[in-house]
Coordinates of N, CA, C and O in Angstrom, one line a residue:
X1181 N 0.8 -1.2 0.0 CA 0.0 0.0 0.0 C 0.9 1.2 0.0 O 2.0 1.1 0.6
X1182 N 0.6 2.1 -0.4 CA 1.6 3.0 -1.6 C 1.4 4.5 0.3 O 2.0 5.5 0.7
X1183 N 0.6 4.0 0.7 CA 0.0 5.1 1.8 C 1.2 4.7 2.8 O 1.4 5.7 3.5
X1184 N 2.1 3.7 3.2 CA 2.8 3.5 4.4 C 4.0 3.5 3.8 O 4.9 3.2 4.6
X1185 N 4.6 3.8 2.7 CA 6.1 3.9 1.8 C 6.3 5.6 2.6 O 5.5 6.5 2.7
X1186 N 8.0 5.2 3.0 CA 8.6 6.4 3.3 C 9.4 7.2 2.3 O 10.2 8.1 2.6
X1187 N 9.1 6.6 0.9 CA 9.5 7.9 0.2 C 8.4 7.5 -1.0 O 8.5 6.5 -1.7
X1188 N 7.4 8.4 -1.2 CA 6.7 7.1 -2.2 C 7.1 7.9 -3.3 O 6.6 7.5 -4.4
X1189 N 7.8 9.1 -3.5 CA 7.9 9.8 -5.2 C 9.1 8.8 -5.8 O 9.1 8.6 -7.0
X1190 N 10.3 7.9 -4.9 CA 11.1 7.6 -5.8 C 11.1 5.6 -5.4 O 12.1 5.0 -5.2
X1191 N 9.8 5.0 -5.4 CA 9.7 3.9 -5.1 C 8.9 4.1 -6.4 O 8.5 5.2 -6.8
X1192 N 8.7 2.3 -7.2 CA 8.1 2.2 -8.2 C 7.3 1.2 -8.0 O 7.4 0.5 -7.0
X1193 N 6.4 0.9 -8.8 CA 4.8 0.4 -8.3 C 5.0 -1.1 -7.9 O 4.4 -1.7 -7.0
X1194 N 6.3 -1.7 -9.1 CA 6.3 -3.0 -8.9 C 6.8 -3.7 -7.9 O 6.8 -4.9 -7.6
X1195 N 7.6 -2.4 -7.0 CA 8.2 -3.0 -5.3 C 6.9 -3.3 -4.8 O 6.6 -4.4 -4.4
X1196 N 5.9 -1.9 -4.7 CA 5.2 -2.1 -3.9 C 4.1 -3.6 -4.1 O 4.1 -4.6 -3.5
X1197 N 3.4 -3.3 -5.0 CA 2.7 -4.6 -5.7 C 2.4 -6.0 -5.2 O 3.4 -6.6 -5.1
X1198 N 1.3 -6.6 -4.9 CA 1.5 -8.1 -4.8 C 1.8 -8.3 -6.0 O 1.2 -7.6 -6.8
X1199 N 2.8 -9.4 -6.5 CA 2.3 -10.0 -7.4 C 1.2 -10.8 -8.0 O 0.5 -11.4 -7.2
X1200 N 0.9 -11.1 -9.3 CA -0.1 -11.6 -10.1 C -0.2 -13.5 -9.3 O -1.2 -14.2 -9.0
X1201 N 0.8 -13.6 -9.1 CA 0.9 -15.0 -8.7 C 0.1 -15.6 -7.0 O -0.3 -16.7 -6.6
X1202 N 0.2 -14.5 -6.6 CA -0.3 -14.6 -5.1 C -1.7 -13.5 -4.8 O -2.1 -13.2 -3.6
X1203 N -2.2 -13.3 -5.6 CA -3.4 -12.4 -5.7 C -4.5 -13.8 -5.6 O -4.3 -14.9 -6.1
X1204 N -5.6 -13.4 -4.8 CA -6.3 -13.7 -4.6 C -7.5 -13.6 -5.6 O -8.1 -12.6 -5.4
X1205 N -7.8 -14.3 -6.6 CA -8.9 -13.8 -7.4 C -10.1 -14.4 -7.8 O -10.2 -15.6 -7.3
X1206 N -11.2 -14.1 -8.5 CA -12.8 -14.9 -9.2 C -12.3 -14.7 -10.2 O -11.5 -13.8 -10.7
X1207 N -13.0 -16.1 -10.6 CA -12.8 -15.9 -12.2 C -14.7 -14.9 -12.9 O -15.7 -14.8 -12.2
X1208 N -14.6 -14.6 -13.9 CA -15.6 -14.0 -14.6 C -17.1 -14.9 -14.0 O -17.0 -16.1 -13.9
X1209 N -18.0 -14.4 -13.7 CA -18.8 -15.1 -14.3 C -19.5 -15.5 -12.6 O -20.7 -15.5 -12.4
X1210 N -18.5 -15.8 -11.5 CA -18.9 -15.9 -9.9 C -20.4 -14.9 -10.0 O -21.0 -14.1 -10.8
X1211 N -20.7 -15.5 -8.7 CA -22.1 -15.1 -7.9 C -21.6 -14.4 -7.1 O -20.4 -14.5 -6.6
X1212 N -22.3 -13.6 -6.8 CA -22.4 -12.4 -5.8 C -21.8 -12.9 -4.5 O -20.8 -12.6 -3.9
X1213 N -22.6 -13.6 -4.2 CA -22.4 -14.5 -3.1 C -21.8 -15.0 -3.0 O -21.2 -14.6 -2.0
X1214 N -21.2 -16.1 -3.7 CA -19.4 -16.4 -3.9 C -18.2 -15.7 -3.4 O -17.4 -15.9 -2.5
X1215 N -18.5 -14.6 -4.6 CA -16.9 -13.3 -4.6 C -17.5 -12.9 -2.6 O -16.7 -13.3 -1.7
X1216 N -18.6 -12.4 -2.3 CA -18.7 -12.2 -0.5 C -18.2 -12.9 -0.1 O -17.6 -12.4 0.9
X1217 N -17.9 -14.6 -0.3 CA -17.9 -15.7 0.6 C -16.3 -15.4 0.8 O -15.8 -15.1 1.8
X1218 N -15.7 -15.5 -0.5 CA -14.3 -15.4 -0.9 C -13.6 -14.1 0.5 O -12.9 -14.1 1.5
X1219 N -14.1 -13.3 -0.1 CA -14.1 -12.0 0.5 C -13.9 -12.6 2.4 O -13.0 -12.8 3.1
X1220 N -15.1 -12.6 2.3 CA -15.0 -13.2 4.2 C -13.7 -14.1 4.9 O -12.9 -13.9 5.8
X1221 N -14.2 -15.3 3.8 CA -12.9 -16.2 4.1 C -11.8 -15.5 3.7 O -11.1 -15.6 4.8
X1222 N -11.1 -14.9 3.1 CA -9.7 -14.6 2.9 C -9.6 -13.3 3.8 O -8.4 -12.9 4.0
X1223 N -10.6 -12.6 4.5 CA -10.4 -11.4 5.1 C -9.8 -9.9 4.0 O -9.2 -8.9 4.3
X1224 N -10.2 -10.5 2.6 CA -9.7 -9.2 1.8 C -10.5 -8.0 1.8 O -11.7 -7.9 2.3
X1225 N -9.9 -7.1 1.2 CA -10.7 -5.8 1.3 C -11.3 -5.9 0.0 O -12.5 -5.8 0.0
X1226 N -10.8 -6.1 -1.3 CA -11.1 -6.2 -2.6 C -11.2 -7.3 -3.2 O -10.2 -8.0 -2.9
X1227 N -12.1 -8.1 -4.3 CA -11.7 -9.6 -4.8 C -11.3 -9.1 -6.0 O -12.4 -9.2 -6.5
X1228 N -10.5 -8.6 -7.1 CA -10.7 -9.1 -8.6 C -11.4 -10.0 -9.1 O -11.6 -11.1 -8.7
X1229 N -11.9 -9.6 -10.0 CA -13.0 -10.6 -11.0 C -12.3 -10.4 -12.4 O -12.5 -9.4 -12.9
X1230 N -11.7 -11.3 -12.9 CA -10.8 -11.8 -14.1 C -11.5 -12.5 -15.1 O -12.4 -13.2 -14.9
X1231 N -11.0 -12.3 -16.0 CA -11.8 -13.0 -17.5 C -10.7 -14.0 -17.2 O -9.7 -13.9 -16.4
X1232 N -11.2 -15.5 -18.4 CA -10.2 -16.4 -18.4 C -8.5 -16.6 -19.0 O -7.7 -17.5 -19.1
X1233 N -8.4 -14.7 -19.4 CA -7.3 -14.5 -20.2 C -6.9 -13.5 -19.1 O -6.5 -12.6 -19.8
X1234 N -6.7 -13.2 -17.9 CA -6.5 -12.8 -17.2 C -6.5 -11.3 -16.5 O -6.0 -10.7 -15.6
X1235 N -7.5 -10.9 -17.8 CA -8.0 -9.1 -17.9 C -9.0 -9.3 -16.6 O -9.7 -10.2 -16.2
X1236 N -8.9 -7.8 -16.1 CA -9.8 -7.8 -14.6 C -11.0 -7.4 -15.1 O -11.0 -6.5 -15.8
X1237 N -12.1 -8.0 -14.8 CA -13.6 -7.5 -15.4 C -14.2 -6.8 -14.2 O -14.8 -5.7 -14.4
X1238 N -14.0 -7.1 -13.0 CA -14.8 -6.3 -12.2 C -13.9 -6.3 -10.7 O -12.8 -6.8 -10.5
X1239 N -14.7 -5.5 -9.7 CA -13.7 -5.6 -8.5 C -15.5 -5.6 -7.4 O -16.5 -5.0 -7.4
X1240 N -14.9 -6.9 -6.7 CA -16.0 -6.7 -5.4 C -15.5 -6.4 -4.2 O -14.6 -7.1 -3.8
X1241 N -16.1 -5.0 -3.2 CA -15.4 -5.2 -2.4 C -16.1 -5.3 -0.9 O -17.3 -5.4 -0.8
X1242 N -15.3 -5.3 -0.1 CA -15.7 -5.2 1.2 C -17.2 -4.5 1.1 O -18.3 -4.8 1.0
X1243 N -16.4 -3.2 1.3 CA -17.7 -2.4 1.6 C -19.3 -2.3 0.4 O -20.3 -1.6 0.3
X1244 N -18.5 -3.5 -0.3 CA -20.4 -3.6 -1.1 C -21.3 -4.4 -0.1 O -22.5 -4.2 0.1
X1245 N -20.4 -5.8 0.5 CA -21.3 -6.1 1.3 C -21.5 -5.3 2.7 O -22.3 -5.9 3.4
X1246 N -20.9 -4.1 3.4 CA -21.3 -3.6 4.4 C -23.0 -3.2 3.7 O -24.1 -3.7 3.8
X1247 N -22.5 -2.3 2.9 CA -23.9 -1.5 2.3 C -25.2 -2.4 1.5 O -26.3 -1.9 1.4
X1248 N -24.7 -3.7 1.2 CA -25.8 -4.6 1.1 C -26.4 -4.6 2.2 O -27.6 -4.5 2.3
X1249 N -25.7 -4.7 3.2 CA -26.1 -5.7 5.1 C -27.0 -4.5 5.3 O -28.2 -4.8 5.6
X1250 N -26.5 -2.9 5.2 CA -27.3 -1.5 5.7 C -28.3 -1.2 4.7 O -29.1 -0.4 5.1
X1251 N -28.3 -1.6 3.8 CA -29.0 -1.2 2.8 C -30.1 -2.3 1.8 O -30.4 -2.1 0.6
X1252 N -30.6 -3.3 2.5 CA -30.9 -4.5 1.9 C -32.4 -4.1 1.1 O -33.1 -4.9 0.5
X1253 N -32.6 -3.3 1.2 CA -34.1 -2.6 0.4 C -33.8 -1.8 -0.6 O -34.6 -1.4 -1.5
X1254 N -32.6 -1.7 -0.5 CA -32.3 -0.7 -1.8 C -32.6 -0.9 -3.5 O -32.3 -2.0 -4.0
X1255 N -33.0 0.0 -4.1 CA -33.6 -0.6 -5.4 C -33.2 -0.8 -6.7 O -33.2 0.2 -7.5
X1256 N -32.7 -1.9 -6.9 CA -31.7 -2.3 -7.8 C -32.4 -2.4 -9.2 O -33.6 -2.5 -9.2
X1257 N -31.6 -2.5 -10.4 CA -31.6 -2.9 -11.6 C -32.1 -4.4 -12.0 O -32.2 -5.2 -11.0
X1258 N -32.3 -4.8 -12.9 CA -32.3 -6.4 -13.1 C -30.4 -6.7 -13.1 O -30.2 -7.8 -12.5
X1259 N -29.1 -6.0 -13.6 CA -28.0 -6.6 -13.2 C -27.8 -6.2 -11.9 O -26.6 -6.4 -11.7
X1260 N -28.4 -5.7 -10.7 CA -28.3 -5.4 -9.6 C -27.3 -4.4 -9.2 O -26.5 -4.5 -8.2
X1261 N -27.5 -3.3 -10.2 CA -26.8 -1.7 -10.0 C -28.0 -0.8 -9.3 O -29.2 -1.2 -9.4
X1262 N -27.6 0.3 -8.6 CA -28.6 1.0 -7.9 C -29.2 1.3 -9.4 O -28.8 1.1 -10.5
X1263 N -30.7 1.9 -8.5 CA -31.2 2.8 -9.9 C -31.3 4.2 -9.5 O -31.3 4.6 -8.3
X1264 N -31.3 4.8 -10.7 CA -30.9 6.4 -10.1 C -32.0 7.1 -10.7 O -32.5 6.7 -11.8
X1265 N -32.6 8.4 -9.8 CA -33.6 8.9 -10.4 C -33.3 10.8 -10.3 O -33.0 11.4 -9.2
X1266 N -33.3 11.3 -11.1 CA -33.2 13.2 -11.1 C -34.7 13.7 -11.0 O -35.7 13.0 -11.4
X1267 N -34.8 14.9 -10.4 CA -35.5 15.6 -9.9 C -35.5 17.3 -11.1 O -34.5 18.0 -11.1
X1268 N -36.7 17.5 -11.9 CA -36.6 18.9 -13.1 C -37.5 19.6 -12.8 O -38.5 19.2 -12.1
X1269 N -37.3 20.8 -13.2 CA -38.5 21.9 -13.4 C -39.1 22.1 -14.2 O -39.2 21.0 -14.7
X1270 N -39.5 22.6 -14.6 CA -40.7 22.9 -15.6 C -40.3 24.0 -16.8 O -41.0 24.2 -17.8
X1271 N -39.3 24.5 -16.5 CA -38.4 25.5 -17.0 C -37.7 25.1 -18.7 O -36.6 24.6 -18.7
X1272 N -38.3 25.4 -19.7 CA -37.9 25.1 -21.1 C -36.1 25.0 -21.3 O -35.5 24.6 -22.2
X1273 N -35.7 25.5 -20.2 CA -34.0 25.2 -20.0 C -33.8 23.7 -19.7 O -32.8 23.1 -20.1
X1274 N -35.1 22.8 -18.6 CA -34.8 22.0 -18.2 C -35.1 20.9 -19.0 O -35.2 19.8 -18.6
X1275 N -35.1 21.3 -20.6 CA -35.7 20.0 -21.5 C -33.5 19.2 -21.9 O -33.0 18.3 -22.4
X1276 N -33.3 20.2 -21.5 CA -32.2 20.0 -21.9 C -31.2 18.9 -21.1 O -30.5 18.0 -21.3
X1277 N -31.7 19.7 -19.9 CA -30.9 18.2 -18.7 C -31.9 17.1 -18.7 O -31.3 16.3 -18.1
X1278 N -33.1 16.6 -19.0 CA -33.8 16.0 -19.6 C -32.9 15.1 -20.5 O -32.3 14.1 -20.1
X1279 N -33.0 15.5 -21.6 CA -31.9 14.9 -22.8 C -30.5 14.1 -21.6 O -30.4 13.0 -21.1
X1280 N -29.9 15.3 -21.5 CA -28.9 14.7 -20.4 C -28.6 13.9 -19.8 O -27.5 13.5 -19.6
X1281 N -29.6 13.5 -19.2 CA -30.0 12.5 -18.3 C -30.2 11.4 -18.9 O -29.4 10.4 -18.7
X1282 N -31.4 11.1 -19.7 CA -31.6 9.8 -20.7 C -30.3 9.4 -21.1 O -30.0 8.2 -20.8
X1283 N -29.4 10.1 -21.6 CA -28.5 9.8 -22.0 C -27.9 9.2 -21.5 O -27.8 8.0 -21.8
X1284 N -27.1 9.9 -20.5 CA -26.5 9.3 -19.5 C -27.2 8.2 -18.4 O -26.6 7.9 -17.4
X1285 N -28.5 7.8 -18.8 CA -29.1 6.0 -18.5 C -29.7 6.3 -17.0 O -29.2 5.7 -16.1
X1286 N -30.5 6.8 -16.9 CA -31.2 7.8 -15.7 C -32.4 6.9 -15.7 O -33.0 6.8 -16.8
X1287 N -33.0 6.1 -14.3 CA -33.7 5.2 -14.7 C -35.3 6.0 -14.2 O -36.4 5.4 -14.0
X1288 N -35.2 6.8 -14.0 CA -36.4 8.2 -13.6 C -36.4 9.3 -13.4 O -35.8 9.7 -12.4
X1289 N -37.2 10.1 -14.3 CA -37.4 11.7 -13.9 C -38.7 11.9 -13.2 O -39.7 11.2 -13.3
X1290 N -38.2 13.2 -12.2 CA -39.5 13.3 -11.7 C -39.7 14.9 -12.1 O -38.7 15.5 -12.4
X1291 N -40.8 15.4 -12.0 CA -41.0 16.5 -12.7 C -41.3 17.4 -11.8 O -42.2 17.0 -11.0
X1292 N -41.0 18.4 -11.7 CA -41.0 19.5 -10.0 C -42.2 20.4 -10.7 O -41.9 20.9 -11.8
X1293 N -43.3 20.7 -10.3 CA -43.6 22.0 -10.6 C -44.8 22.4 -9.7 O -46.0 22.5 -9.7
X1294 N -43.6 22.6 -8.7 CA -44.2 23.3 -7.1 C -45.1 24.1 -7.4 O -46.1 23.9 -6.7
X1295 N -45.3 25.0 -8.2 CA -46.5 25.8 -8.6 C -47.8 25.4 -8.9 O -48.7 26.2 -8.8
X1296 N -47.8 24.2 -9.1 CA -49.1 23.4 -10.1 C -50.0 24.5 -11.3 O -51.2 24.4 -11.6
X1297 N -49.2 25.5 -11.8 CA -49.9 25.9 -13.0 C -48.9 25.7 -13.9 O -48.9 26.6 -14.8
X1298 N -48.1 24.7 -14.0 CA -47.4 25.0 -15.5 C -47.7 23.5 -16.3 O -47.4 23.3 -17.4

């Protein structure tokens, strides 16, 4: 960990580094529950999730399952990503963050118009 090196400007990454050989990893494709179990048992903070050619596809870590444990209502996607929702006005400016949003994969708008005459 690059945070407890006493000179970290002239140390280079591969001192610090576990190597590839002693890394704890899932392969692609694990259960949620699995990469957690992994997780538990090995006491890691992070698991890698690796394709079968050794590219890292995803990272699970600790604190997904704290925030599962705190958060078990939370309202997920069908791949079990939060869903996110923005809050607009009524304001012909706001067609535009509108756009914005779809775009960027916004799974709800809600439409503000505290006034109720627009």
């Amino acid at each position: 960990d690059t945070d407890f090196l006493d000179n970290r400007t002239s140390t280079q990454v591969g001192m610090v580094m576990k190597k590839i050989e002693h890394l704890t990893v899932a392969e692609e494709g694990i259960e949620l529950v699995q990469a957690n179990q992994i997780i538990k048992n090995t006491k890691l903070g992070k698991l890698p999730v690796v394709t079968k050619s050794g590219v890292l596809a995803a990272l699970v870590a600790r604190t997904d399952l704290r925030k599962h444990a705190d958060f078990p209502m939370a309202t997920k996607d069908k791949d079990g990503s939060l869903m996110v929702a923005a809050a607009i006005g009524t304001r012909p400016s706001d067609r535009d963050r509108v756009r914005a949003l779809v775009a960027a994969g916004v799974d709800a708008i809600i439409v503000d118009s505290s006034q109720g005459d627009s």
